[in-house]
Short mmCIF file of C-alpha atoms and ligand atoms in Angstrom, two decimals:
data_model
loop_
_atom_site.label_atom_id
_atom_site.label_comp_id
_atom_site.label_asym_id
_atom_site.label_seq_id
_atom_site.Cartn_x
_atom_site.Cartn_y
_atom_site.Cartn_z
CA MET A 12 -22.52 -21.00 8.36
CA ASP A 13 -23.15 -20.51 4.68
CA GLY A 14 -22.09 -16.96 4.01
CA ASN A 15 -19.35 -15.95 1.69
CA LYS A 16 -17.24 -13.61 4.00
CA PHE A 17 -15.80 -14.57 7.44
CA ILE A 18 -15.20 -11.19 9.24
CA LEU A 19 -13.65 -11.31 12.61
CA ASP A 20 -14.52 -8.64 15.30
CA GLU A 21 -11.83 -6.14 15.79
CA ALA A 22 -11.47 -7.40 19.39
CA LYS A 23 -10.18 -10.77 18.04
CA LEU A 24 -7.18 -8.83 16.45
CA PRO A 25 -4.29 -11.09 17.45
CA LYS A 26 -2.10 -9.85 20.37
CA ALA A 27 0.80 -11.63 19.43
CA TRP A 28 2.96 -12.85 16.14
CA TYR A 29 3.70 -16.35 16.02
CA ASN A 30 7.71 -17.15 16.03
CA ILE A 31 8.07 -20.46 14.30
CA ILE A 32 11.75 -20.79 15.34
CA ALA A 33 10.41 -21.77 18.85
CA ASP A 34 8.90 -25.00 17.32
CA PHE A 35 11.44 -25.61 14.55
CA PRO A 36 11.89 -29.39 13.47
CA VAL A 37 15.33 -29.01 12.31
CA PRO A 38 18.38 -26.94 13.40
CA LEU A 39 18.43 -23.51 11.71
CA PRO A 40 21.76 -22.55 10.00
CA PRO A 41 23.09 -19.31 11.30
CA VAL A 42 23.54 -16.25 9.18
CA LEU A 43 27.05 -15.79 8.45
CA HIS A 44 29.47 -12.84 8.05
CA PRO A 45 30.60 -12.63 4.32
CA ALA A 46 34.39 -11.89 5.20
CA THR A 47 34.90 -14.02 8.33
CA LEU A 48 32.28 -16.67 7.51
CA GLN A 49 31.68 -16.76 11.34
CA PRO A 50 27.71 -16.37 12.61
CA VAL A 51 26.93 -12.72 12.71
CA GLY A 52 26.44 -11.11 16.03
CA PRO A 53 23.90 -8.41 16.85
CA ASP A 54 26.79 -5.63 16.73
CA ASP A 55 27.34 -6.58 13.04
CA LEU A 56 23.76 -5.69 12.10
CA ALA A 57 23.36 -2.71 14.53
CA PRO A 58 24.23 0.03 11.85
CA LEU A 59 21.38 -1.15 9.71
CA PHE A 60 18.57 -2.32 11.94
CA PRO A 61 17.07 -1.08 15.22
CA MET A 62 18.08 -3.38 18.25
CA ALA A 63 14.48 -4.74 18.72
CA LEU A 64 14.26 -5.95 15.24
CA ILE A 65 17.73 -7.80 15.66
CA CYS A 66 16.40 -9.34 18.67
CA GLN A 67 13.28 -10.63 16.96
CA GLU A 68 15.35 -11.87 14.11
CA VAL A 69 17.00 -14.37 16.49
CA SER A 70 14.38 -14.77 19.25
CA THR A 71 13.54 -18.38 20.23
CA GLU A 72 10.18 -17.07 22.17
CA ARG A 73 7.02 -18.95 20.61
CA TYR A 74 4.70 -15.64 21.05
CA ILE A 75 6.10 -12.13 20.59
CA PRO A 76 3.51 -9.43 21.76
CA ILE A 77 2.26 -7.00 19.01
CA PRO A 78 2.83 -3.51 20.46
CA GLU A 79 -0.68 -1.59 20.97
CA GLU A 80 0.66 1.12 18.72
CA VAL A 81 1.05 -1.33 15.89
CA ARG A 82 -2.33 -2.89 16.62
CA ALA A 83 -3.94 0.60 16.41
CA VAL A 84 -2.74 1.08 12.98
CA TYR A 85 -3.44 -2.71 11.87
CA ARG A 86 -7.13 -1.76 12.98
CA LEU A 87 -7.40 0.58 10.02
CA TRP A 88 -7.75 -2.65 7.73
CA ARG A 89 -7.61 -5.56 9.97
CA PRO A 90 -8.79 -8.23 10.75
CA THR A 91 -9.05 -8.83 7.05
CA PRO A 92 -11.90 -10.89 5.61
CA LEU A 93 -11.59 -14.62 5.06
CA VAL A 94 -13.83 -15.44 1.86
CA ARG A 95 -15.26 -18.57 0.53
CA ALA A 96 -14.95 -18.42 -3.34
CA ARG A 97 -18.31 -19.82 -3.98
CA ARG A 98 -18.52 -18.48 -7.45
CA LEU A 99 -15.14 -19.74 -8.52
CA GLU A 100 -16.12 -23.32 -7.03
CA GLN A 101 -19.17 -23.21 -9.17
CA ASP A 102 -17.42 -22.07 -12.25
CA LEU A 103 -14.95 -24.87 -11.66
CA ASP A 104 -17.46 -27.49 -10.82
CA THR A 105 -15.45 -28.98 -8.07
CA PRO A 106 -16.50 -30.28 -4.92
CA ALA A 107 -13.38 -28.72 -3.22
CA HIS A 108 -14.16 -25.74 -0.81
CA ILE A 109 -11.90 -22.86 -1.67
CA TYR A 110 -11.33 -20.03 0.75
CA TYR A 111 -8.91 -16.98 0.59
CA LYS A 112 -7.47 -14.70 3.00
CA ASN A 113 -7.98 -11.24 1.60
CA GLU A 114 -4.91 -9.34 2.22
CA SER A 115 -5.51 -6.81 -0.70
CA VAL A 116 -7.81 -4.76 1.64
CA SER A 117 -4.93 -2.82 3.06
CA PRO A 118 -4.49 0.87 1.98
CA PRO A 119 -1.52 0.09 -0.24
CA GLY A 120 -3.41 -3.07 -1.43
CA SER A 121 -1.12 -5.80 -0.42
CA HIS A 122 0.12 -7.78 2.90
CA LYS A 123 3.26 -5.78 3.04
CA PRO A 124 2.22 -3.06 5.52
CA ASN A 125 2.01 -5.96 8.15
CA THR A 126 5.67 -5.63 8.62
CA ALA A 127 5.99 -2.09 7.44
CA VAL A 128 4.05 -0.68 10.40
CA ALA A 129 5.83 -2.92 12.88
CA GLN A 130 9.41 -1.79 11.54
CA ALA A 131 8.45 1.75 11.36
CA TYR A 132 7.32 1.56 14.88
CA TYR A 133 10.51 0.07 16.30
CA ASN A 134 12.53 2.33 14.50
CA LYS A 135 10.59 5.56 15.85
CA ALA A 136 10.87 3.98 19.23
CA GLU A 137 14.73 3.87 19.01
CA GLY A 138 14.90 7.57 17.71
CA VAL A 139 15.73 6.69 14.15
CA ARG A 140 15.00 9.73 12.00
CA ARG A 141 15.04 8.35 8.47
CA ILE A 142 14.42 4.94 7.03
CA THR A 143 15.88 3.94 3.57
CA THR A 144 14.75 0.97 1.38
CA GLU A 145 14.67 -0.24 -2.29
CA THR A 146 11.67 -1.19 -4.35
CA GLY A 147 11.25 -2.59 -7.71
CA ALA A 148 7.65 -2.39 -8.76
CA GLY A 149 6.61 -0.22 -5.94
CA GLN A 150 4.41 -2.41 -3.51
CA TRP A 151 7.08 -2.58 -0.70
CA GLY A 152 8.04 1.07 -1.09
CA SER A 153 4.54 2.11 -0.96
CA ALA A 154 3.87 0.26 2.17
CA LEU A 155 6.87 1.52 3.91
CA ALA A 156 6.01 5.16 2.93
CA MET A 157 2.45 4.86 4.46
CA ALA A 158 3.95 3.24 7.55
CA CYS A 159 6.65 5.98 8.02
CA ASN A 160 4.09 8.66 7.52
CA PHE A 161 2.01 7.18 10.34
CA PHE A 162 4.96 7.44 12.78
CA GLY A 163 6.63 10.50 11.52
CA ILE A 164 9.83 9.07 10.12
CA GLU A 165 11.14 10.12 6.91
CA CYS A 166 11.29 7.57 4.23
CA LYS A 167 13.78 7.55 1.24
CA VAL A 168 13.16 4.78 -1.47
CA TYR A 169 15.55 3.86 -4.21
CA MET A 170 13.13 2.71 -6.91
CA VAL A 171 14.54 0.50 -9.87
CA LYS A 172 15.01 3.23 -12.57
CA ILE A 173 13.08 1.10 -15.25
CA SER A 174 10.04 0.88 -12.84
CA TYR A 175 10.16 4.48 -11.87
CA GLN A 176 9.90 5.39 -15.76
CA GLN A 177 7.48 2.47 -16.40
CA LYS A 178 5.31 2.57 -13.35
CA PRO A 179 4.54 6.11 -12.37
CA TYR A 180 1.40 5.44 -10.28
CA ARG A 181 3.25 3.48 -7.47
CA ARG A 182 5.77 6.33 -7.43
CA SER A 183 2.91 8.75 -6.81
CA LEU A 184 1.62 6.70 -4.11
CA MET A 185 4.88 6.74 -2.40
CA GLN A 186 5.30 10.44 -2.85
CA LEU A 187 1.65 11.23 -1.85
CA TRP A 188 2.39 9.36 1.63
CA GLY A 189 5.29 11.66 1.98
CA ALA A 190 8.37 9.31 0.89
CA SER A 191 11.04 10.69 -1.35
CA VAL A 192 11.62 8.55 -4.29
CA THR A 193 15.00 8.33 -6.27
CA PRO A 194 15.56 6.52 -9.54
CA SER A 195 18.41 3.90 -9.03
CA PRO A 196 21.16 3.92 -9.90
CA SER A 197 21.61 7.51 -8.68
CA PRO A 198 24.62 9.89 -8.42
CA GLU A 199 23.79 10.22 -4.68
CA THR A 200 25.82 7.13 -3.46
CA ALA A 201 29.13 5.63 -4.19
CA ALA A 202 27.56 2.61 -5.59
CA GLY A 203 25.06 4.37 -7.81
CA ARG A 204 28.05 6.49 -9.18
CA LYS A 205 30.18 3.43 -9.95
CA ILE A 206 27.38 1.97 -12.00
CA LEU A 207 26.50 5.25 -13.89
CA ALA A 208 30.34 5.77 -14.61
CA GLN A 209 30.22 2.21 -16.26
CA ASN A 210 26.83 2.69 -17.99
CA PRO A 211 25.17 6.26 -17.79
CA ASP A 212 22.14 4.69 -19.23
CA SER A 213 21.73 1.80 -16.64
CA LEU A 214 18.00 1.01 -16.00
CA GLY A 215 19.13 -0.26 -12.73
CA SER A 216 18.24 -3.47 -10.85
CA LEU A 217 16.99 -4.67 -7.36
CA GLY A 218 20.52 -5.56 -6.52
CA ILE A 219 21.88 -2.13 -7.37
CA ALA A 220 18.92 -0.33 -5.45
CA ILE A 221 19.68 -2.38 -2.23
CA SER A 222 23.36 -1.46 -2.42
CA GLU A 223 22.30 2.22 -2.45
CA ALA A 224 19.86 1.94 0.29
CA VAL A 225 22.23 0.08 2.58
CA GLU A 226 25.02 2.54 1.82
CA VAL A 227 22.98 5.50 2.94
CA ALA A 228 21.98 3.66 6.25
CA ALA A 229 25.48 2.43 6.89
CA THR A 230 27.12 5.88 6.57
CA ASN A 231 24.41 7.77 8.44
CA THR A 232 23.79 7.43 12.12
CA ASP A 233 20.35 8.87 12.12
CA THR A 234 19.26 6.39 9.37
CA LYS A 235 18.46 2.72 9.16
CA TYR A 236 17.52 0.29 6.36
CA SER A 237 14.44 -1.70 6.19
CA LEU A 238 13.56 -4.87 4.07
CA GLY A 239 10.18 -5.98 2.96
CA SER A 240 10.63 -9.95 2.98
CA VAL A 241 13.11 -12.93 3.66
CA LEU A 242 14.44 -12.20 7.01
CA ASN A 243 12.94 -13.92 9.95
CA HIS A 244 11.40 -10.77 11.51
CA VAL A 245 9.55 -9.87 8.34
CA LEU A 246 8.01 -13.42 8.29
CA LEU A 247 7.20 -13.19 12.12
CA HIS A 248 5.11 -10.02 11.59
CA GLN A 249 3.21 -11.43 8.66
CA THR A 250 2.02 -14.23 11.01
CA VAL A 251 -0.94 -11.95 11.88
CA ILE A 252 -2.47 -13.24 8.70
CA GLY A 253 -2.44 -16.80 9.72
CA GLU A 254 -3.43 -16.25 13.25
CA GLU A 255 -6.44 -14.38 12.09
CA ALA A 256 -7.08 -17.20 9.41
CA LEU A 257 -7.02 -19.89 12.15
CA LEU A 258 -9.86 -18.27 14.14
CA GLN A 259 -11.84 -17.61 11.01
CA MET A 260 -11.66 -21.19 9.76
CA GLU A 261 -12.69 -22.08 13.23
CA MET A 262 -15.86 -19.94 12.62
CA VAL A 263 -16.65 -21.73 9.45
CA GLY A 264 -16.02 -25.09 11.20
CA GLU A 265 -13.56 -26.43 8.66
CA GLU A 266 -9.82 -27.17 8.50
CA PRO A 267 -7.79 -26.37 5.47
CA ASP A 268 -6.26 -29.77 3.93
CA VAL A 269 -4.06 -27.53 1.85
CA VAL A 270 -2.53 -23.92 2.51
CA ILE A 271 -1.31 -22.30 -0.59
CA GLY A 272 0.70 -19.00 -1.04
CA CYS A 273 3.00 -17.38 -3.73
CA VAL A 274 6.71 -16.79 -2.89
CA GLY A 275 8.91 -13.85 -3.96
CA GLY A 276 11.09 -13.75 -0.78
CA GLY A 277 8.45 -15.94 1.13
CA SER A 278 6.92 -13.62 3.68
CA ASN A 279 2.95 -13.62 2.55
CA PHE A 280 3.21 -17.35 2.24
CA ALA A 281 4.88 -17.71 5.62
CA GLY A 282 2.59 -15.36 7.31
CA LEU A 283 -0.42 -17.51 6.56
CA ALA A 284 1.28 -20.99 6.57
CA PHE A 285 3.30 -20.81 9.81
CA PRO A 286 0.36 -20.63 12.27
CA PHE A 287 -1.20 -23.60 10.52
CA LEU A 288 2.26 -25.47 10.45
CA ARG A 289 2.24 -25.03 14.31
CA GLY A 290 -0.52 -27.56 14.07
CA VAL A 291 1.73 -30.09 12.16
CA LEU A 292 4.85 -29.42 14.20
CA CYS A 293 3.00 -29.55 17.68
CA GLU A 294 -0.45 -31.35 17.28
CA GLY A 295 0.21 -33.95 14.60
CA ALA A 296 -2.09 -32.09 11.90
CA LYS A 297 -1.74 -33.46 8.47
CA THR A 298 -1.96 -30.19 6.45
CA ARG A 299 -0.12 -29.67 3.15
CA PHE A 300 1.65 -26.51 2.32
CA VAL A 301 2.51 -25.49 -1.20
CA ALA A 302 4.66 -22.45 -2.28
CA VAL A 303 4.03 -21.29 -5.56
CA GLU A 304 6.72 -19.54 -7.82
CA PRO A 305 7.37 -18.61 -11.31
CA LYS A 306 8.97 -20.87 -13.85
CA ALA A 307 11.15 -17.81 -14.84
CA CYS A 308 12.58 -17.47 -11.15
CA PRO A 309 12.18 -20.98 -9.63
CA SER A 310 14.23 -20.73 -6.43
CA ILE A 311 12.87 -23.54 -4.47
CA THR A 312 11.96 -26.01 -7.48
CA LYS A 313 15.44 -25.45 -9.44
CA GLY A 314 17.76 -23.55 -6.99
CA VAL A 315 20.14 -25.05 -4.70
CA TYR A 316 19.94 -25.00 -0.66
CA ALA A 317 23.20 -23.16 -0.01
CA TYR A 318 24.75 -20.06 1.52
CA ASP A 319 24.42 -16.92 -0.65
CA PHE A 320 24.39 -13.19 -0.58
CA GLY A 321 21.00 -11.45 -0.31
CA ASP A 322 21.78 -9.00 -2.99
CA THR A 323 23.57 -8.84 -6.26
CA ALA A 324 26.38 -6.33 -5.17
CA GLU A 325 27.60 -8.84 -2.41
CA THR A 326 26.93 -6.49 0.60
CA THR A 327 24.70 -8.49 2.68
CA PRO A 328 25.45 -11.29 5.22
CA LEU A 329 25.22 -14.83 3.87
CA LEU A 330 22.08 -16.63 4.20
CA LYS A 331 21.32 -20.61 3.80
CA MET A 332 18.40 -20.53 1.46
CA HIS A 333 17.14 -21.96 -1.71
CA THR A 334 18.99 -19.80 -4.40
CA LEU A 335 19.45 -19.54 -8.27
CA GLY A 336 22.92 -17.30 -7.47
CA HIS A 337 22.87 -13.89 -6.38
CA SER A 338 24.18 -12.64 -9.97
CA PHE A 339 21.01 -14.34 -11.65
CA VAL A 340 18.80 -11.73 -13.33
CA PRO A 341 15.53 -13.25 -14.02
CA ALA A 342 13.31 -12.42 -17.22
CA GLY A 343 11.02 -9.49 -17.02
CA ILE A 344 8.10 -11.34 -16.02
CA HIS A 345 5.12 -9.01 -14.76
CA ALA A 346 5.13 -10.46 -11.24
CA GLY A 347 7.78 -8.18 -10.02
CA GLY A 348 7.48 -9.13 -6.42
CA LEU A 349 8.47 -12.67 -7.40
CA ARG A 350 11.67 -12.00 -9.25
CA TYR A 351 14.11 -12.70 -6.38
CA HIS A 352 17.06 -14.97 -6.49
CA GLY A 353 16.63 -16.49 -3.04
CA MET A 354 14.17 -17.46 -0.60
CA ALA A 355 13.45 -16.86 3.35
CA PRO A 356 15.85 -18.98 5.22
CA LEU A 357 12.88 -20.32 7.36
CA VAL A 358 10.75 -21.23 4.35
CA SER A 359 13.85 -22.79 2.82
CA ALA A 360 14.76 -24.96 5.67
CA LEU A 361 11.11 -26.44 6.11
CA ALA A 362 10.96 -26.92 2.17
CA GLN A 363 14.23 -28.96 2.69
CA ALA A 364 12.94 -30.71 5.50
CA GLY A 365 9.82 -31.87 3.56
CA TYR A 366 7.37 -29.80 5.37
CA ILE A 367 6.60 -27.38 2.40
CA GLU A 368 6.03 -28.37 -1.12
CA ALA A 369 6.81 -26.11 -4.16
CA VAL A 370 5.46 -25.68 -7.57
CA ALA A 371 6.42 -23.37 -10.62
CA TYR A 372 4.01 -22.04 -13.35
CA HIS A 373 4.50 -19.92 -16.49
CA GLN A 374 3.04 -16.48 -16.55
CA ASN A 375 0.34 -17.21 -19.25
CA ALA A 376 -1.19 -19.96 -17.14
CA VAL A 377 -0.90 -17.69 -14.19
CA PHE A 378 -2.85 -14.85 -16.04
CA GLN A 379 -5.37 -17.24 -17.21
CA ALA A 380 -6.11 -18.03 -13.73
CA ALA A 381 -6.31 -14.66 -12.44
CA VAL A 382 -8.81 -13.67 -15.26
CA GLN A 383 -10.92 -16.50 -14.34
CA PHE A 384 -10.92 -15.45 -10.83
CA ALA A 385 -11.52 -11.80 -11.68
CA ARG A 386 -14.61 -13.01 -13.78
CA SER A 387 -15.98 -15.26 -10.92
CA GLU A 388 -15.22 -13.48 -7.80
CA GLY A 389 -14.75 -9.85 -9.09
CA ILE A 390 -11.23 -9.03 -7.39
CA VAL A 391 -8.31 -8.57 -9.88
CA PRO A 392 -5.40 -10.47 -8.38
CA ALA A 393 -1.94 -8.92 -8.46
CA PRO A 394 0.36 -10.89 -10.86
CA GLU A 395 2.09 -12.33 -7.70
CA THR A 396 -0.97 -13.21 -6.13
CA ALA A 397 -2.40 -15.01 -9.41
CA HIS A 398 0.43 -17.65 -8.78
CA ALA A 399 -1.38 -18.70 -5.75
CA VAL A 400 -4.76 -18.60 -7.45
CA ARG A 401 -3.41 -20.90 -10.19
CA ALA A 402 -2.27 -23.52 -7.76
CA ALA A 403 -5.59 -23.40 -5.89
CA ILE A 404 -7.50 -23.72 -9.19
CA ASP A 405 -5.31 -26.71 -10.10
CA GLU A 406 -5.76 -28.23 -6.57
CA ALA A 407 -9.68 -27.83 -6.95
CA LEU A 408 -9.50 -29.57 -10.52
CA ARG A 409 -7.94 -32.37 -9.08
CA CYS A 410 -10.45 -32.72 -6.54
CA LYS A 411 -13.25 -32.71 -9.52
CA GLU A 412 -11.33 -35.65 -10.95
CA SER A 413 -11.07 -37.59 -7.67
CA GLY A 414 -14.36 -36.67 -6.33
CA GLU A 415 -12.62 -35.26 -2.94
CA ALA A 416 -14.27 -32.41 -1.13
CA LYS A 417 -10.91 -30.83 -0.05
CA VAL A 418 -10.79 -27.52 1.93
CA ILE A 419 -8.33 -25.30 0.03
CA LEU A 420 -6.93 -22.10 1.63
CA PHE A 421 -4.82 -19.60 -0.05
CA ASN A 422 -3.38 -16.14 0.52
CA PHE A 423 -4.70 -13.37 -1.64
CA SER A 424 -1.66 -11.38 -1.11
CA GLY A 425 -2.74 -8.35 -3.30
CA HIS A 426 -4.79 -6.54 -5.88
CA GLY A 427 -3.68 -5.91 -9.51
CA HIS A 428 -5.10 -2.44 -10.00
CA PHE A 429 -1.63 -0.98 -10.59
CA ASP A 430 -0.73 -3.87 -12.95
CA LEU A 431 -3.57 -3.51 -15.75
CA ALA A 432 -0.81 -3.08 -18.32
CA ALA A 433 0.04 -6.59 -17.48
CA TYR A 434 -3.36 -7.68 -17.99
CA ASP A 435 -3.59 -5.77 -21.48
CA ALA A 436 -0.44 -7.74 -22.62
CA TYR A 437 -2.15 -10.96 -21.56
CA LEU A 438 -5.59 -10.23 -23.20
CA SER A 439 -3.93 -9.13 -26.38
CA GLY A 440 -2.03 -12.33 -26.63
CA ALA A 441 1.33 -10.60 -26.09
CA LEU A 442 2.60 -12.12 -22.88
CA GLN A 443 5.59 -14.26 -23.23
CA ASP A 444 6.45 -17.45 -21.35
CA TYR A 445 10.04 -17.43 -20.20
CA GLU A 446 11.78 -20.89 -19.90
CA TYR A 447 14.12 -21.21 -16.91
CA PRO A 448 17.61 -20.45 -18.43
CA GLU A 449 19.24 -23.40 -17.04
CA SER A 450 22.79 -22.32 -18.37
CA GLU A 451 22.67 -18.82 -16.91
CA VAL A 452 21.54 -20.14 -13.53
CA ALA A 453 24.56 -22.70 -13.67
CA LYS A 454 26.84 -19.81 -13.97
CA ALA A 455 25.17 -17.77 -11.18
CA LEU A 456 25.59 -20.88 -9.12
CA ALA A 457 29.30 -21.42 -10.02
CA GLY A 458 29.67 -17.79 -8.29
CA LEU A 459 28.13 -18.86 -4.91
CA PRO A 460 30.30 -18.16 -1.80
CA ARG A 461 32.40 -20.82 -0.33
CA ALA A 462 30.66 -21.17 3.04
CA GLY A 463 29.21 -24.00 5.00
C1 PLP B 511 5.65 -8.19 -2.84
C2 PLP B 511 4.66 -9.10 -3.04
C3 PLP B 511 4.83 -10.55 -3.13
C4 PLP B 511 6.02 -11.47 -2.83
O1 PLP B 511 6.76 -11.24 -1.69
P1 PLP B 511 6.50 -12.33 -0.45
O2 PLP B 511 7.62 -11.87 0.36
O3 PLP B 511 7.03 -13.68 -1.06
O4 PLP B 511 5.36 -12.36 0.01
C5 PLP B 511 3.77 -11.30 -3.49
N1 PLP B 511 2.49 -10.53 -3.55
C6 PLP B 511 2.25 -9.34 -3.45
C7 PLP B 511 0.98 -8.76 -3.85
C8 PLP B 511 3.38 -8.65 -3.32
O5 PLP B 511 3.37 -7.08 -3.29
#
């Protein structure tokens, strides 16, 4: 095969998600109740999530069938193409073969609808009338808005106020798909009113928006809450990416030596990596896995592996994960989706056990790679995705030095069509690199809950 694009037949759309917990090589620490420090049970989570998703969160079944109703929506853009980046290879003059799985072809432009559609489906099946969530830059909010629209559920999004003001187009997209979008902090919730009383001009944060969305779900029986990353069931839904990529690499007749993805909460990386990791865990494959994070928010490379809250306001259960401390507020880098203090517990445990490597980059280096990619392959990467592009290019450049023809596979998690202001800043030389603030992280880590 010598084409550029490897397209799977719709009939090959995977019929099951891969649950890596079935093959986990180390014990997985339980999720703890923040007050009792005991493992949480299904009843603790029932006010927030439908039972089907709670069951998936703790399931040990290796494969979980994808409902036909979910596959029917996936077919609008799935299977997504696997692309050989031949023009980038030529531009780099590398013997490496570079492939990317293009998740940017979904209607909202990222991998996020893979879980949004599944979550909307299971909520609808259990009679939920409305879903609340938070969004920063709007990628997650727009994916959930589209999914809720398909299944006839109301969607209410608390959007960080500064993004609501500065990124009006993602807000338009959410409203276009029928969601109601509220700038956070808002006067609608006790959490929002408390912040506004202290500071009427607060521009909000993801932590505050989570508190508002959780409060509304916890206090209304017809409303549930939805999360776009981090949790086991979210990573599970994303494995449709890797299952497709396995079949596509087979079509090509190659096997990746290294699999790369950017990590915010860890879901797009895990979605591509876990089905290939199954080969390592069960069949002795030697594949390397590289998670790429920003130097301004380096959870795996600089954080600790410990129990911490998922949110700033200390409302969530405690997760054992790589964390910079839940009170740490990262600098305002343009990769908004990577500005999260923690990391998915599944990714964290595998990194801790040595199955996953991590690397961190400054944003100027990341945008330089993104522009090189756009000028060779045409597609403009999201700032988050550009982290994976940077790592893939560096891997290919090392191959040029060593003369090795490695096979590199990375996840192209989303396009950057709503991020052109960030590209403007880079092209005009106005983009700032933020050193990781060691003293602030130390302060945040001192505030970790005493558990485990
Ligand atoms: C949200 C987002 C990310 C980061 O989230 P993960 O859960 O780590 O995948 C990465 N890329 C894009 C395009 C996103 O929208």
